[in-house]
CSV table of C-alpha atoms in Angstrom, one decimal:
chain,number,residue,atom,x,y,z
A,1,MET,CA,-43.2,-138.9,-53.8
A,2,VAL,CA,-43.1,-138.6,-57.7
A,3,GLN,CA,-41.8,-135.2,-59.0
A,4,PRO,CA,-44.8,-133.3,-61.9
A,5,ALA,CA,-43.4,-133.7,-65.5
A,6,ARG,CA,-44.4,-130.6,-68.0
A,7,ALA,CA,-48.2,-129.9,-67.4
A,8,MET,CA,-50.1,-131.8,-70.1
A,9,ILE,CA,-53.7,-131.4,-69.2
A,10,ASP,CA,-56.2,-128.0,-69.7
A,11,LYS,CA,-58.8,-129.2,-67.5
A,12,VAL,CA,-59.4,-131.7,-65.3
A,13,VAL,CA,-62.5,-133.8,-64.0
A,14,LEU,CA,-62.5,-135.3,-60.7
A,15,LEU,CA,-65.8,-137.4,-61.0
A,16,ILE,CA,-67.0,-138.6,-57.6
A,17,ILE,CA,-69.5,-141.6,-57.4
A,18,ASP,CA,-70.6,-141.4,-54.1
A,19,GLY,CA,-71.3,-145.0,-52.6
A,20,MET,CA,-70.6,-147.3,-55.8
A,21,ASP,CA,-67.9,-149.6,-55.3
A,22,VAL,CA,-66.7,-152.4,-57.7
A,23,VAL,CA,-70.2,-154.8,-56.9
A,24,ASN,CA,-72.6,-152.1,-58.1
A,25,PHE,CA,-70.3,-151.0,-60.8
A,26,THR,CA,-70.9,-154.3,-62.9
A,27,LEU,CA,-74.3,-155.1,-62.1
A,28,GLY,CA,-75.0,-152.1,-64.9
A,29,ASN,CA,-74.4,-151.6,-68.2
A,30,THR,CA,-71.3,-149.5,-67.6
A,31,PRO,CA,-69.8,-149.3,-71.4
A,32,THR,CA,-68.3,-145.8,-71.2
A,33,MET,CA,-66.7,-145.9,-67.5
A,34,SER,CA,-65.7,-149.5,-68.6
A,35,GLY,CA,-63.0,-147.8,-71.9
A,36,LEU,CA,-65.4,-150.5,-74.8
A,37,HIS,CA,-64.6,-147.7,-77.1
A,38,GLY,CA,-61.1,-147.1,-75.1
A,39,ARG,CA,-58.9,-144.5,-73.9
A,40,THR,CA,-58.9,-145.6,-70.5
A,41,ALA,CA,-57.4,-146.8,-67.4
A,42,VAL,CA,-59.2,-149.1,-65.3
A,43,GLY,CA,-58.3,-149.7,-61.6
A,44,VAL,CA,-60.0,-150.7,-57.8
A,45,ALA,CA,-59.1,-148.9,-55.3
A,46,HIS,CA,-59.2,-149.6,-51.4
A,47,THR,CA,-60.2,-146.7,-49.7
A,48,GLU,CA,-60.2,-147.0,-46.0
A,49,ILE,CA,-62.6,-145.1,-45.1
A,50,LEU,CA,-64.3,-145.5,-41.5
A,51,GLY,CA,-68.0,-144.4,-42.1
A,52,ALA,CA,-70.3,-140.8,-44.1
A,53,GLY,CA,-70.3,-137.4,-42.8
A,54,THR,CA,-67.8,-136.6,-40.2
A,55,THR,CA,-65.5,-139.1,-41.7
A,56,ILE,CA,-61.7,-140.2,-40.5
A,57,THR,CA,-58.9,-140.6,-43.0
A,58,PRO,CA,-61.3,-140.7,-46.0
A,59,ILE,CA,-61.6,-139.5,-49.7
A,60,ALA,CA,-61.6,-136.1,-48.1
A,61,HIS,CA,-57.8,-135.8,-47.0
A,62,ALA,CA,-57.6,-139.1,-49.4
A,63,MET,CA,-58.4,-137.7,-52.6
A,64,MET,CA,-57.1,-133.8,-52.2
A,65,GLY,CA,-53.9,-135.4,-51.2
A,66,THR,CA,-52.8,-134.8,-47.5
A,67,GLY,CA,-51.8,-137.7,-46.5
A,68,GLN,CA,-53.0,-136.0,-43.0
A,69,ASN,CA,-55.0,-137.8,-40.6
A,70,VAL,CA,-58.0,-135.2,-40.6
A,71,ILE,CA,-61.8,-135.0,-39.1
A,72,ALA,CA,-63.6,-133.7,-42.2
A,73,HIS,CA,-67.4,-131.6,-41.7
A,74,ARG,CA,-69.6,-131.9,-44.2
A,75,PRO,CA,-69.7,-128.0,-46.2
A,76,GLY,CA,-72.5,-125.5,-45.7
A,77,LYS,CA,-73.8,-127.5,-42.3
A,78,GLU,CA,-71.0,-128.4,-39.8
A,79,THR,CA,-68.7,-125.8,-40.2
A,80,LYS,CA,-68.2,-123.0,-42.9
A,81,GLY,CA,-64.6,-122.9,-45.0
A,82,ARG,CA,-62.4,-125.1,-44.7
A,83,PRO,CA,-63.9,-128.5,-42.8
A,84,TYR,CA,-61.4,-129.9,-40.9
A,85,THR,CA,-60.2,-130.7,-37.6
A,86,TYR,CA,-56.8,-131.8,-38.0
A,87,LEU,CA,-55.4,-133.9,-36.0
A,88,GLY,CA,-51.7,-133.0,-37.6
A,89,GLU,CA,-49.8,-130.3,-39.2
A,90,PRO,CA,-51.8,-128.3,-41.6
A,91,ALA,CA,-51.1,-130.1,-45.2
A,92,THR,CA,-50.6,-128.3,-48.7
A,93,THR,CA,-54.1,-129.8,-50.8
A,94,ILE,CA,-54.9,-129.9,-54.4
A,95,GLY,CA,-57.3,-126.9,-54.2
A,96,ASP,CA,-54.3,-125.2,-52.6
A,97,VAL,CA,-51.6,-125.8,-55.5
A,98,ALA,CA,-54.3,-124.9,-58.5
A,99,CYS,CA,-55.1,-121.6,-56.6
A,100,GLN,CA,-51.5,-120.3,-56.4
A,101,ALA,CA,-51.3,-121.7,-59.8
A,102,ASN,CA,-54.0,-119.4,-61.2
A,103,ILE,CA,-56.3,-122.3,-62.4
A,104,PRO,CA,-59.8,-121.3,-61.4
A,105,VAL,CA,-61.5,-124.4,-58.9
A,106,ALA,CA,-65.3,-125.4,-58.9
A,107,ALA,CA,-67.6,-127.5,-57.4
A,108,VAL,CA,-70.8,-129.2,-58.6
A,109,GLY,CA,-73.2,-131.8,-56.7
A,110,LYS,CA,-73.1,-133.2,-53.7
A,111,ASN,CA,-71.6,-130.4,-50.6
A,112,GLU,CA,-68.0,-133.1,-50.0
A,113,ALA,CA,-67.2,-132.1,-53.5
A,114,ALA,CA,-66.6,-129.1,-51.9
A,115,ILE,CA,-63.7,-130.7,-48.9
A,116,VAL,CA,-61.9,-132.2,-51.8
A,117,VAL,CA,-60.3,-129.2,-52.4
A,118,GLY,CA,-59.8,-128.3,-49.5
A,119,GLY,CA,-63.2,-126.3,-48.6
A,120,VAL,CA,-65.6,-123.8,-49.9
A,121,ASP,CA,-63.1,-120.9,-49.8
A,122,ARG,CA,-61.6,-122.6,-51.9
A,123,LEU,CA,-64.1,-122.5,-54.9
A,124,ASP,CA,-64.2,-120.0,-58.0
A,125,ILE,CA,-67.7,-121.7,-59.3
A,126,SER,CA,-69.9,-123.6,-56.2
A,127,ARG,CA,-73.0,-125.2,-57.6
A,128,LEU,CA,-73.4,-127.7,-54.9
A,129,GLU,CA,-75.9,-129.0,-52.5
A,130,MET,CA,-75.7,-124.8,-51.2
A,131,ASP,CA,-76.8,-123.8,-53.7
A,132,GLY,CA,-79.8,-125.2,-54.8
A,133,VAL,CA,-78.4,-128.0,-56.6
A,134,ASP,CA,-79.0,-131.7,-56.9
A,135,ALA,CA,-76.7,-134.3,-56.0
A,136,ASN,CA,-79.4,-136.8,-57.1
A,137,ASP,CA,-80.0,-135.8,-60.5
A,138,ASP,CA,-77.9,-136.8,-62.7
A,139,GLN,CA,-78.8,-134.1,-65.6
A,140,ALA,CA,-78.1,-131.7,-62.9
A,141,ILE,CA,-74.7,-132.8,-62.2
A,142,ALA,CA,-73.7,-133.2,-65.8
A,143,ARG,CA,-75.1,-129.8,-67.0
A,144,GLU,CA,-73.7,-128.0,-64.0
A,145,THR,CA,-70.4,-130.4,-65.1
A,146,ILE,CA,-69.8,-129.2,-68.5
A,147,ALA,CA,-71.4,-125.0,-68.2
A,148,ALA,CA,-68.3,-125.3,-64.7
A,149,LEU,CA,-66.1,-126.6,-67.7
A,150,GLY,CA,-67.1,-124.2,-69.7
A,151,ALA,CA,-66.6,-121.3,-67.6
A,152,CYS,CA,-62.8,-122.5,-66.5
A,153,SER,CA,-61.1,-120.9,-69.2
A,154,PRO,CA,-57.6,-122.1,-70.4
A,155,ARG,CA,-57.7,-124.2,-68.2
A,156,GLY,CA,-59.9,-125.6,-64.7
A,157,LEU,CA,-60.3,-128.6,-61.8
A,158,VAL,CA,-64.3,-129.1,-61.8
A,159,VAL,CA,-65.2,-132.3,-58.4
A,160,ALA,CA,-68.4,-133.0,-59.3
A,161,ASN,CA,-70.3,-135.4,-56.3
A,162,TYR,CA,-72.9,-136.9,-57.6
A,163,ASN,CA,-75.3,-139.2,-54.9
A,164,GLY,CA,-77.4,-141.5,-57.0
A,165,VAL,CA,-76.0,-144.4,-55.8
A,166,ASP,CA,-75.4,-143.9,-52.7
A,167,SER,CA,-79.5,-142.5,-52.1
A,168,ALA,CA,-81.0,-145.8,-53.8
A,169,GLY,CA,-78.2,-148.2,-51.6
A,170,HIS,CA,-79.0,-146.8,-48.8
A,171,LYS,CA,-83.1,-147.0,-50.0
A,172,GLY,CA,-82.1,-150.5,-49.8
A,173,ASP,CA,-83.3,-150.1,-53.9
A,174,VAL,CA,-81.2,-152.7,-56.0
A,175,ARG,CA,-83.1,-151.5,-58.8
A,176,GLY,CA,-82.1,-148.3,-57.7
A,177,VAL,CA,-78.6,-148.7,-57.7
A,178,ILE,CA,-78.5,-150.7,-60.8
A,179,ALA,CA,-80.3,-147.5,-62.7
A,180,ALA,CA,-78.3,-144.5,-61.1
A,181,VAL,CA,-75.4,-146.3,-62.2
A,182,GLU,CA,-76.1,-146.2,-65.8
A,183,LYS,CA,-77.3,-143.2,-65.1
A,184,THR,CA,-74.2,-141.8,-64.0
A,185,ASP,CA,-72.5,-143.9,-67.5
A,186,LYS,CA,-74.8,-141.5,-69.9
A,187,MET,CA,-73.2,-138.8,-67.4
A,188,VAL,CA,-69.4,-139.8,-68.1
A,189,GLU,CA,-70.3,-139.8,-72.0
A,190,ARG,CA,-71.9,-135.8,-72.2
A,191,ILE,CA,-69.0,-134.9,-69.7
A,192,LEU,CA,-66.8,-136.6,-72.4
A,193,GLU,CA,-68.7,-134.7,-75.9
A,194,ALA,CA,-68.2,-131.0,-74.1
A,195,THR,CA,-63.9,-132.2,-73.5
A,196,ASP,CA,-61.0,-132.2,-75.8
A,197,PRO,CA,-59.9,-136.0,-74.9
A,198,ALA,CA,-55.8,-134.4,-75.8
A,199,LYS,CA,-56.3,-132.3,-73.8
A,200,SER,CA,-58.9,-132.7,-70.2
A,201,LEU,CA,-58.5,-135.5,-68.1
A,202,LEU,CA,-61.3,-137.1,-66.5
A,203,ILE,CA,-60.9,-139.5,-63.3
A,204,ILE,CA,-63.9,-141.3,-61.6
A,205,ALA,CA,-64.3,-142.8,-58.4
A,206,SER,CA,-65.7,-142.9,-55.4
A,207,ASP,CA,-66.1,-142.6,-51.6
A,208,HIS,CA,-67.3,-146.0,-50.4
A,209,GLY,CA,-70.1,-148.4,-51.9
A,210,THR,CA,-73.0,-148.8,-50.0
A,211,ASN,CA,-74.8,-152.4,-50.2
A,212,PRO,CA,-77.9,-152.3,-51.4
A,213,LEU,CA,-79.5,-155.4,-49.2
A,214,THR,CA,-78.6,-153.5,-45.9
A,215,GLY,CA,-79.0,-149.8,-46.9
A,216,ARG,CA,-75.7,-149.2,-45.2
A,217,HIS,CA,-72.1,-148.2,-46.2
A,218,ASN,CA,-69.4,-151.0,-47.3
A,219,THR,CA,-66.1,-151.9,-47.2
A,220,VAL,CA,-66.1,-152.8,-51.3
A,221,PRO,CA,-63.3,-151.6,-53.3
A,222,THR,CA,-64.5,-149.5,-55.4
A,223,PRO,CA,-63.5,-148.8,-59.6
A,224,LEU,CA,-60.8,-145.4,-60.5
A,225,VAL,CA,-61.2,-144.5,-64.2
A,226,LEU,CA,-59.1,-141.8,-66.4
A,227,ILE,CA,-59.7,-140.7,-69.5
A,228,ASN,CA,-57.7,-139.9,-72.3
A,229,GLU,CA,-57.1,-139.5,-75.7
A,230,ARG,CA,-52.8,-140.0,-74.6
A,231,ILE,CA,-54.3,-144.0,-73.0
A,232,GLU,CA,-53.6,-146.4,-75.9
A,233,GLY,CA,-56.9,-149.7,-75.4
A,234,ARG,CA,-58.2,-150.1,-72.1
A,235,VAL,CA,-54.9,-150.0,-69.6
A,236,ASN,CA,-55.0,-152.6,-66.6
A,237,LEU,CA,-53.9,-150.2,-62.9
A,238,GLY,CA,-54.0,-153.0,-60.9
A,239,VAL,CA,-55.1,-152.1,-56.9
A,240,VAL,CA,-54.5,-149.0,-56.6
A,241,HIS,CA,-56.3,-145.9,-54.0
A,242,ASN,CA,-57.6,-142.9,-53.4
A,243,LEU,CA,-54.8,-141.1,-52.1
A,244,GLU,CA,-53.2,-140.8,-55.6
A,245,ILE,CA,-55.8,-139.0,-57.1
A,246,ALA,CA,-54.2,-135.6,-55.5
A,247,ILE,CA,-50.8,-136.1,-57.2
A,248,THR,CA,-52.2,-137.6,-60.2
A,249,ILE,CA,-54.0,-134.2,-60.5
A,250,ALA,CA,-51.0,-132.5,-59.3
A,251,SER,CA,-48.3,-133.6,-62.4
A,252,ALA,CA,-51.4,-133.2,-65.6
A,253,PHE,CA,-51.2,-129.9,-64.5
A,254,GLY,CA,-47.4,-129.6,-64.3
A,255,LEU,CA,-47.8,-128.8,-59.8
A,256,SER,CA,-46.1,-130.4,-57.4
A,257,LEU,CA,-47.6,-131.0,-54.0
A,258,PRO,CA,-44.9,-132.1,-51.5
A,259,GLU,CA,-47.4,-134.3,-48.8
A,260,ALA,CA,-48.7,-136.2,-51.5
A,261,PHE,CA,-48.3,-140.3,-51.2
A,262,GLY,CA,-49.1,-142.7,-54.2
A,263,ARG,CA,-48.2,-142.7,-58.0
A,264,ASP,CA,-48.5,-140.4,-60.9
A,265,LEU,CA,-51.1,-142.8,-61.8
A,266,PHE,CA,-52.5,-141.2,-65.4
A,267,GLN,CA,-48.2,-141.6,-65.9
A,268,LEU,CA,-49.0,-145.4,-65.2
A,269,ALA,CA,-51.1,-145.5,-67.5
A,270,ILE,CA,-50.1,-144.0,-70.7
A,271,GLY,CA,-46.0,-145.2,-70.1
A,272,GLY,CA,-45.3,-147.0,-67.9
A,273,LEU,CA,-43.8,-145.8,-64.0
A,274,ARG,CA,-41.6,-147.7,-61.5
A,275,TRP,CA,-41.2,-148.1,-58.0
A,276,ASP,CA,-37.8,-149.0,-57.1
A,277,SER,CA,-39.3,-151.3,-54.5
A,278,GLY,CA,-41.0,-152.2,-57.5
A,279,ASP,CA,-44.3,-152.9,-55.0
A,280,TYR,CA,-46.6,-149.8,-54.6
A,281,ARG,CA,-47.5,-151.2,-50.9
A,282,ASP,CA,-43.9,-151.7,-50.0
A,283,THR,CA,-43.6,-147.7,-51.1
A,284,LEU,CA,-47.1,-146.8,-50.0
A,285,GLU,CA,-46.1,-147.7,-46.8
A,286,ARG,CA,-42.7,-147.0,-46.5
A,287,GLN,CA,-43.8,-143.2,-47.2
A,288,LEU,CA,-46.7,-143.5,-44.5
A,289,ARG,CA,-44.0,-143.9,-41.8
A,290,GLU,CA,-41.6,-140.8,-43.2
A,291,PHE,CA,-44.8,-138.8,-42.6
A,292,LYS,CA,-45.9,-140.5,-39.5
A,293,ALA,CA,-42.4,-139.9,-38.2
A,294,HIS,CA,-42.7,-136.6,-38.5
A,295,GLN,CA,-45.3,-136.2,-36.7
A,296,PRO,CA,-46.0,-134.6,-32.9
A,297,LYS,CA,-47.3,-137.6,-30.3
A,298,ARG,CA,-50.6,-137.6,-30.2
A,299,PRO,CA,-52.7,-137.9,-26.2
A,300,ARG,CA,-53.1,-141.4,-25.1
A,301,LEU,CA,-57.3,-142.4,-25.1
A,302,ARG,CA,-56.3,-143.5,-20.9
A,303,ASP,CA,-52.8,-143.7,-18.8
């Protein structure tokens, strides 16, 4: 893994746009997320999602940084506290290392936002569906995210999950998907106005795409956007992976996340970062092989 540099960032916002793939992203008018203002890095993420709700190897563990195979259950519905069934050894999450460093952790919107930081028992601030927040209301998500940022002082990690795009996609509402994507861009603009761009890192990601023509999830890649004052212009990150979000957050705070895989995308965006192998996929595959080699053998499905 990449060794963390000294802390560069006071606050990180991870804004998860449920159901927004690169096709949905380009349908709407999104000047803020697309980086027309500069200070933005954009990549195309491979999410490797399987299903939703109760899922194996999706955003649930990818973004929290364990690199583990887990079954993640919706907080507040299927389970309380730590919402995981591990298929291997439990690992340290981004929420764990933030708590150990006395960095307040908040989750806003869809209950799945709590999964990213390791569960509701890792939260200092909870403004989720289980708390009465409407995850489909862009105004509410923006308002609660900004309030959580203000309450986290002087440092903080806020994970917000907006469900508007996914909801419209499941209804087969193409116009609704476009409208929800454009509302997302306005929401990002509001959040940026409430933060110090030099001391805050805003990461916009998605767990999977939702096709409004079929009303179902798809395997289309998703956008991954980083916004910070130190990013010059509009940087193309190329092919990235949601696995790399956790190490990016940890490194921005100057923290270590031993089980994390991938690259520090923020360092890549502001100064360039090279693997010895020179290739992202080679490095990730090597790390995954090393991880699997240390895992206990699993029972066979059949003899």
